[in-house]
Amino acid sequence: MKENQIPIPYRDRCAKLLIPLNKCRKEGWYLPWNCEDLRHDYEHCQYLDFKRRVKELEDFKKARDEAK
């Protein structure tokens, strides 16, 4: 991650998809239509990770309320 210059906030479960996306962006001069498939895969991973974190929070709140 360090050699690919991934900022620390972006080093999450989807970082493995961000590395080829950033390479494609740099090689394609950041034109939005060059890396559509890679961007879609990365954004989908981000969405699934968000949904996972929301479910974890709901489960945590449910367990906390049951403990009271």
N, CA, C and O atoms as a MOPAC input file, in Angstrom:
PM7 MOZYME 1SCF
protein

 N      0.81400 1    -1.18000 1     0.00000 1
 C      0.00000 1     0.00000 1     0.00000 1
 C      0.86800 1     1.25900 1     0.00000 1
 O      0.57600 1     2.24300 1    -0.68000 1
 N      1.92800 1     1.19600 1     0.77400 1
 C      2.78500 1     2.36900 1     0.86200 1
 C      3.46000 1     2.66100 1    -0.47500 1
 O      3.56400 1     3.81800 1    -0.88100 1
 N      3.92300 1     1.60100 1    -1.16600 1
 C      4.60200 1     1.82100 1    -2.44400 1
 C      3.63900 1     2.29600 1    -3.53000 1
 O      4.06300 1     2.88700 1    -4.52400 1
 N      2.34100 1     2.03800 1    -3.34100 1
 C      1.34700 1     2.50900 1    -4.29900 1
 C      0.75000 1     3.85400 1    -3.89900 1
 O     -0.14900 1     4.36100 1    -4.57000 1
 N      1.24100 1     4.42200 1    -2.82100 1
 C      0.85000 1     5.73500 1    -2.32700 1
 C     -0.65400 1     5.83100 1    -2.05400 1
 O     -1.31200 1     6.79700 1    -2.43900 1
 N     -1.17500 1     4.81500 1    -1.38600 1
 C     -2.57400 1     4.83500 1    -0.97700 1
 C     -2.65200 1     5.58600 1     0.35300 1
 O     -2.00600 1     5.18200 1     1.32100 1
 N     -3.43300 1     6.67500 1     0.42000 1
 C     -3.55900 1     7.40100 1     1.68500 1
 C     -4.15600 1     6.50600 1     2.77700 1
 O     -4.95000 1     5.61000 1     2.49100 1
 N     -3.77500 1     6.75400 1     3.99300 1
 C     -4.20000 1     5.92000 1     5.11100 1
 C     -5.72800 1     5.80900 1     5.21300 1
 O     -6.22300 1     4.71000 1     5.46200 1
 N     -6.50000 1     6.89400 1     5.03300 1
 C     -7.96300 1     6.72800 1     5.13000 1
 C     -8.56000 1     5.78800 1     4.08200 1
 O     -9.66500 1     5.28300 1     4.27800 1
 N     -7.86200 1     5.54400 1     2.98500 1
 C     -8.37200 1     4.67900 1     1.92400 1
 C     -7.87400 1     3.23700 1     2.04000 1
 O     -8.17600 1     2.40900 1     1.18100 1
 N     -7.12700 1     2.93700 1     3.07800 1
 C     -6.61100 1     1.57500 1     3.26400 1
 C     -7.64700 1     0.74000 1     4.01400 1
 O     -7.52100 1     0.47900 1     5.21000 1
 N     -8.65200 1     0.34100 1     3.28500 1
 C     -9.71900 1    -0.45200 1     3.87000 1
 C     -9.86500 1    -1.75000 1     3.09400 1
 O     -8.93600 1    -2.17700 1     2.40900 1
 N    -11.01300 1    -2.37000 1     3.19700 1
 C    -11.24800 1    -3.64900 1     2.52100 1
 C    -11.20800 1    -3.52500 1     1.00400 1
 O    -11.00900 1    -4.52500 1     0.31500 1
 N    -11.39300 1    -2.33200 1     0.47400 1
 C    -11.46000 1    -2.13700 1    -0.97600 1
 C    -10.15900 1    -1.58100 1    -1.55500 1
 O    -10.10900 1    -1.24200 1    -2.73700 1
 N     -9.13500 1    -1.48600 1    -0.76200 1
 C     -7.87700 1    -0.90800 1    -1.23500 1
 C     -7.25900 1    -1.73000 1    -2.35500 1
 O     -6.57600 1    -1.18500 1    -3.22200 1
 N     -7.49400 1    -3.03300 1    -2.34400 1
 C     -6.94200 1    -3.89000 1    -3.40400 1
 C     -7.53000 1    -3.52700 1    -4.76500 1
 O     -6.90400 1    -3.77900 1    -5.79500 1
 N     -8.72500 1    -2.93700 1    -4.77900 1
 C     -9.34200 1    -2.49400 1    -6.03000 1
 C     -8.93300 1    -1.06900 1    -6.38600 1
 O     -8.99100 1    -0.67500 1    -7.55100 1
 N     -8.52400 1    -0.30400 1    -5.39300 1
 C     -8.13400 1     1.08000 1    -5.63100 1
 C     -6.78600 1     1.18100 1    -6.33400 1
 O     -6.56300 1     2.11600 1    -7.10300 1
 N     -5.89100 1     0.24200 1    -6.08400 1
 C     -4.55600 1     0.28000 1    -6.68800 1
 C     -4.63200 1     0.21800 1    -8.21200 1
 O     -4.06700 1     1.09300 1    -8.86800 1
 N     -5.30800 1    -0.78000 1    -8.81400 1
 C     -5.38600 1    -0.78100 1   -10.28100 1
 C     -6.21300 1     0.38400 1   -10.82800 1
 O     -5.95300 1     0.85900 1   -11.93300 1
 N     -7.20300 1     0.84700 1   -10.06400 1
 C     -7.99800 1     1.99400 1   -10.51200 1
 C     -7.13300 1     3.24300 1   -10.60000 1
 O     -7.21100 1     3.98300 1   -11.58100 1
 N     -6.31400 1     3.48500 1    -9.58900 1
 C     -5.44100 1     4.66300 1    -9.62400 1
 C     -4.41100 1     4.56700 1   -10.74400 1
 O     -4.08800 1     5.57300 1   -11.37600 1
 N     -3.89200 1     3.36100 1   -10.99600 1
 C     -2.94800 1     3.19400 1   -12.10600 1
 C     -3.62500 1     3.50100 1   -13.42800 1
 O     -3.05100 1     4.17500 1   -14.28400 1
 N     -4.84800 1     3.00800 1   -13.59800 1
 C     -5.60000 1     3.27100 1   -14.82600 1
 C     -5.87500 1     4.76600 1   -14.97400 1
 O     -5.77000 1     5.31500 1   -16.07000 1
 N     -6.22100 1     5.41100 1   -13.88600 1
 C     -6.49300 1     6.85600 1   -13.93200 1
 C     -5.25200 1     7.63000 1   -14.35400 1
 O     -5.33400 1     8.53600 1   -15.18400 1
 N     -4.10600 1     7.27800 1   -13.78700 1
 C     -2.87500 1     7.99900 1   -14.12800 1
 C     -2.47700 1     7.76500 1   -15.57700 1
 O     -2.04400 1     8.69000 1   -16.26400 1
 N     -2.62400 1     6.51900 1   -16.04300 1
 C     -2.25800 1     6.21300 1   -17.42800 1
 C     -3.23800 1     6.83100 1   -18.42200 1
 O     -2.85700 1     7.15200 1   -19.54700 1
 N     -4.48900 1     6.99900 1   -18.01800 1
 C     -5.51500 1     7.52000 1   -18.91400 1
 C     -5.79000 1     8.99600 1   -18.73500 1
 O     -6.80000 1     9.49800 1   -19.22600 1
 N     -4.91800 1     9.69800 1   -18.04700 1
 C     -5.02100 1    11.14100 1   -17.83900 1
 C     -6.32000 1    11.52800 1   -17.13400 1
 O     -6.86800 1    12.60200 1   -17.38000 1
 N     -6.80500 1    10.65700 1   -16.26400 1
 C     -7.99100 1    10.89300 1   -15.43200 1
 C     -9.26300 1    11.13500 1   -16.24200 1
 O    -10.19400 1    11.77600 1   -15.75300 1
 N     -9.31200 1    10.62800 1   -17.47900 1
 C    -10.53700 1    10.73300 1   -18.26300 1
 C    -11.56500 1     9.76900 1   -17.67400 1
 O    -11.25700 1     8.59500 1   -17.47200 1
 N    -12.77500 1    10.24100 1   -17.39500 1
 C    -13.73500 1     9.41800 1   -16.65300 1
 C    -14.18900 1     8.15700 1   -17.37600 1
 O    -14.58300 1     7.19400 1   -16.71900 1
 N    -14.14800 1     8.12800 1   -18.68000 1
 C    -14.64300 1     6.96400 1   -19.42200 1
 C    -13.58500 1     5.88400 1   -19.61400 1
 O    -13.90300 1     4.80100 1   -20.10500 1
 N    -12.35100 1     6.14700 1   -19.24500 1
 C    -11.28900 1     5.15900 1   -19.44000 1
 C    -11.36200 1     3.99200 1   -18.46200 1
 O    -11.03000 1     2.86400 1   -18.82800 1
 N    -11.77400 1     4.23300 1   -17.26900 1
 C    -11.67900 1     3.21900 1   -16.21000 1
 C    -13.04400 1     2.91700 1   -15.59000 1
 O    -13.14600 1     2.70100 1   -14.38300 1
 N    -14.07900 1     2.90300 1   -16.40600 1
 C    -15.43400 1     2.73000 1   -15.87600 1
 C    -15.60700 1     1.40900 1   -15.13000 1
 O    -16.19900 1     1.38200 1   -14.05100 1
 N    -15.09800 1     0.32100 1   -15.69000 1
 C    -15.27800 1    -0.98800 1   -15.05000 1
 C    -14.56200 1    -1.05300 1   -13.70100 1
 O    -15.11100 1    -1.54900 1   -12.71700 1
 N    -13.34000 1    -0.54900 1   -13.67100 1
 C    -12.58600 1    -0.56000 1   -12.41300 1
 C    -13.25200 1     0.33500 1   -11.37300 1
 O    -13.32100 1    -0.01600 1   -10.19500 1
 N    -13.74100 1     1.49100 1   -11.81200 1
 C    -14.40500 1     2.40800 1   -10.88600 1
 C    -15.69700 1     1.78700 1   -10.35100 1
 O    -16.00400 1     1.90400 1    -9.16400 1
 N    -16.44600 1     1.13100 1   -11.23100 1
 C    -17.68500 1     0.48100 1   -10.79500 1
 C    -17.38900 1    -0.59900 1    -9.75100 1
 O    -18.08200 1    -0.69100 1    -8.73800 1
 N    -16.37400 1    -1.40200 1    -9.99200 1
 C    -16.00600 1    -2.44900 1    -9.03400 1
 C    -15.61300 1    -1.84900 1    -7.68700 1
 O    -16.00200 1    -2.36100 1    -6.63700 1
 N    -14.83700 1    -0.75800 1    -7.71900 1
 C    -14.40100 1    -0.11400 1    -6.48200 1
 C    -15.59500 1     0.48700 1    -5.73400 1
 O    -15.72000 1     0.31300 1    -4.52200 1
 N    -16.46600 1     1.18800 1    -6.45300 1
 C    -17.61700 1     1.80800 1    -5.80500 1
 C    -18.58300 1     0.75100 1    -5.26300 1
 O    -19.19600 1     0.95200 1    -4.21400 1
 N    -18.71900 1    -0.35500 1    -5.96300 1
 C    -19.57200 1    -1.44000 1    -5.47800 1
 C    -18.99100 1    -2.03900 1    -4.19400 1
 O    -19.73000 1    -2.34500 1    -3.25900 1
 N    -17.70300 1    -2.20000 1    -4.15400 1
 C    -17.03800 1    -2.69600 1    -2.94700 1
 C    -17.26100 1    -1.72100 1    -1.78600 1
 O    -17.53000 1    -2.14800 1    -0.66400 1
 N    -17.15100 1    -0.42300 1    -2.05100 1
 C    -17.38800 1     0.58100 1    -1.01800 1
 C    -18.82500 1     0.49700 1    -0.49900 1
 O    -19.06800 1     0.61000 1     0.70200 1
 N    -19.76900 1     0.29800 1    -1.41600 1
 C    -21.17500 1     0.18700 1    -1.03100 1
 C    -21.40500 1    -1.03700 1    -0.14700 1
 O    -22.07200 1    -0.94600 1     0.88400 1
 N    -20.85600 1    -2.17600 1    -0.54700 1
 C    -21.02100 1    -3.39200 1     0.24700 1
 C    -20.37000 1    -3.25100 1     1.62200 1
 O    -20.89800 1    -3.75300 1     2.61400 1
 N    -19.22800 1    -2.57200 1     1.68100 1
 C    -18.55700 1    -2.34900 1     2.95600 1
 C    -19.40500 1    -1.44300 1     3.84900 1
 O    -19.49700 1    -1.67100 1     5.05500 1
 N    -20.02100 1    -0.41900 1     3.26300 1
 C    -20.90400 1     0.46700 1     4.01700 1
 C    -22.08600 1    -0.31400 1     4.58500 1
 O    -22.43700 1    -0.15500 1     5.75400 1
 N    -22.69800 1    -1.16000 1     3.75200 1
 C    -23.83400 1    -1.96000 1     4.20400 1
 C    -23.41300 1    -2.90400 1     5.34300 1
 O    -24.17600 1    -3.11700 1     6.28500 1
 N    -22.20400 1    -3.46500 1     5.25500 1
 C    -21.69900 1    -4.34600 1     6.30500 1
 C    -21.53800 1    -3.58300 1     7.62000 1
 O    -21.90300 1    -4.08400 1     8.68400 1
 N    -20.98500 1    -2.36000 1     7.53700 1
 C    -20.78100 1    -1.56700 1     8.74900 1
 C    -22.10700 1    -1.13200 1     9.37500 1
 O    -22.23000 1    -1.08400 1    10.59900 1
 N    -23.10300 1    -0.81400 1     8.53200 1
 C    -24.42400 1    -0.45400 1     9.04400 1
 C    -25.03200 1    -1.63900 1     9.78400 1
 O    -25.60100 1    -1.47500 1    10.86300 1
 N    -24.91400 1    -2.82400 1     9.21100 1
 C    -25.45800 1    -4.02400 1     9.86100 1
 C    -24.74300 1    -4.30000 1    11.18400 1
 O    -25.38200 1    -4.67800 1    12.16600 1
 N    -23.42700 1    -4.11300 1    11.21400 1
 C    -22.68400 1    -4.29900 1    12.46500 1
 C    -23.17700 1    -3.33400 1    13.53900 1
 O    -23.33900 1    -3.71800 1    14.69700 1
 N    -23.41500 1    -2.07800 1    13.15100 1
 C    -23.89300 1    -1.08600 1    14.10900 1
 C    -25.28700 1    -1.44800 1    14.61500 1
 O    -25.56700 1    -1.32700 1    15.80800 1
 N    -26.15700 1    -1.89000 1    13.71400 1
 C    -27.49900 1    -2.30300 1    14.13200 1
 C    -27.43000 1    -3.48200 1    15.09700 1
 O    -28.14500 1    -3.50900 1    16.09800 1
 N    -26.58000 1    -4.44600 1    14.80200 1
 C    -26.42200 1    -5.59900 1    15.69000 1
 C    -25.87100 1    -5.17800 1    17.04800 1
 O    -26.29800 1    -5.69000 1    18.08400 1
 N    -24.92400 1    -4.24700 1    17.04000 1
 C    -24.34500 1    -3.74900 1    18.28600 1
 C    -25.40800 1    -3.04800 1    19.12800 1
 O    -25.50700 1    -3.28200 1    20.33200 1
 N    -26.20300 1    -2.18700 1    18.48800 1
 C    -27.24700 1    -1.46700 1    19.22200 1
 C    -28.30000 1    -2.43000 1    19.76100 1
 O    -28.79400 1    -2.25400 1    20.87500 1
 N    -28.63900 1    -3.43600 1    18.97900 1
 C    -29.62600 1    -4.42200 1    19.42100 1
 C    -29.10700 1    -5.19100 1    20.63400 1
 O    -29.84500 1    -5.40000 1    21.59700 1
 N    -27.84900 1    -5.61100 1    20.59400 1
 C    -27.25300 1    -6.33000 1    21.72200 1
 C    -27.15900 1    -5.43200 1    22.94700 1
 O    -27.37700 1    -5.89300 1    24.06700 1
 N    -26.83900 1    -4.16800 1    22.75300 1
 C    -26.73700 1    -3.22800 1    23.86600 1
 C    -28.10200 1    -3.02100 1    24.52000 1
 O    -28.21000 1    -2.98600 1    25.74500 1
 N    -29.14700 1    -2.88200 1    23.69100 1
 C    -30.48900 1    -2.67100 1    24.23100 1
 C    -31.00800 1    -3.91300 1    24.95300 1
 O    -31.73400 1    -3.79600 1    25.94100 1
 N    -30.64500 1    -5.09000 1    24.47200 1
 C    -31.07100 1    -6.32700 1    25.13000 1
 C    -30.36800 1    -6.51700 1    26.46900 1
 O    -30.91000 1    -7.15400 1    27.37200 1
 N    -29.16800 1    -5.97000 1    26.59900 1
 C    -28.40000 1    -6.12100 1    27.83500 1
 C    -28.93600 1    -5.22300 1    28.94700 1
 O    -28.66000 1    -5.46500 1    30.12200 1
 N    -29.68600 1    -4.20800 1    28.59300 1
 C    -30.20300 1    -3.27400 1    29.61200 1
 C    -31.33600 1    -3.84900 1    30.39200 1
 O    -31.87400 1    -3.18700 1    31.27900 1

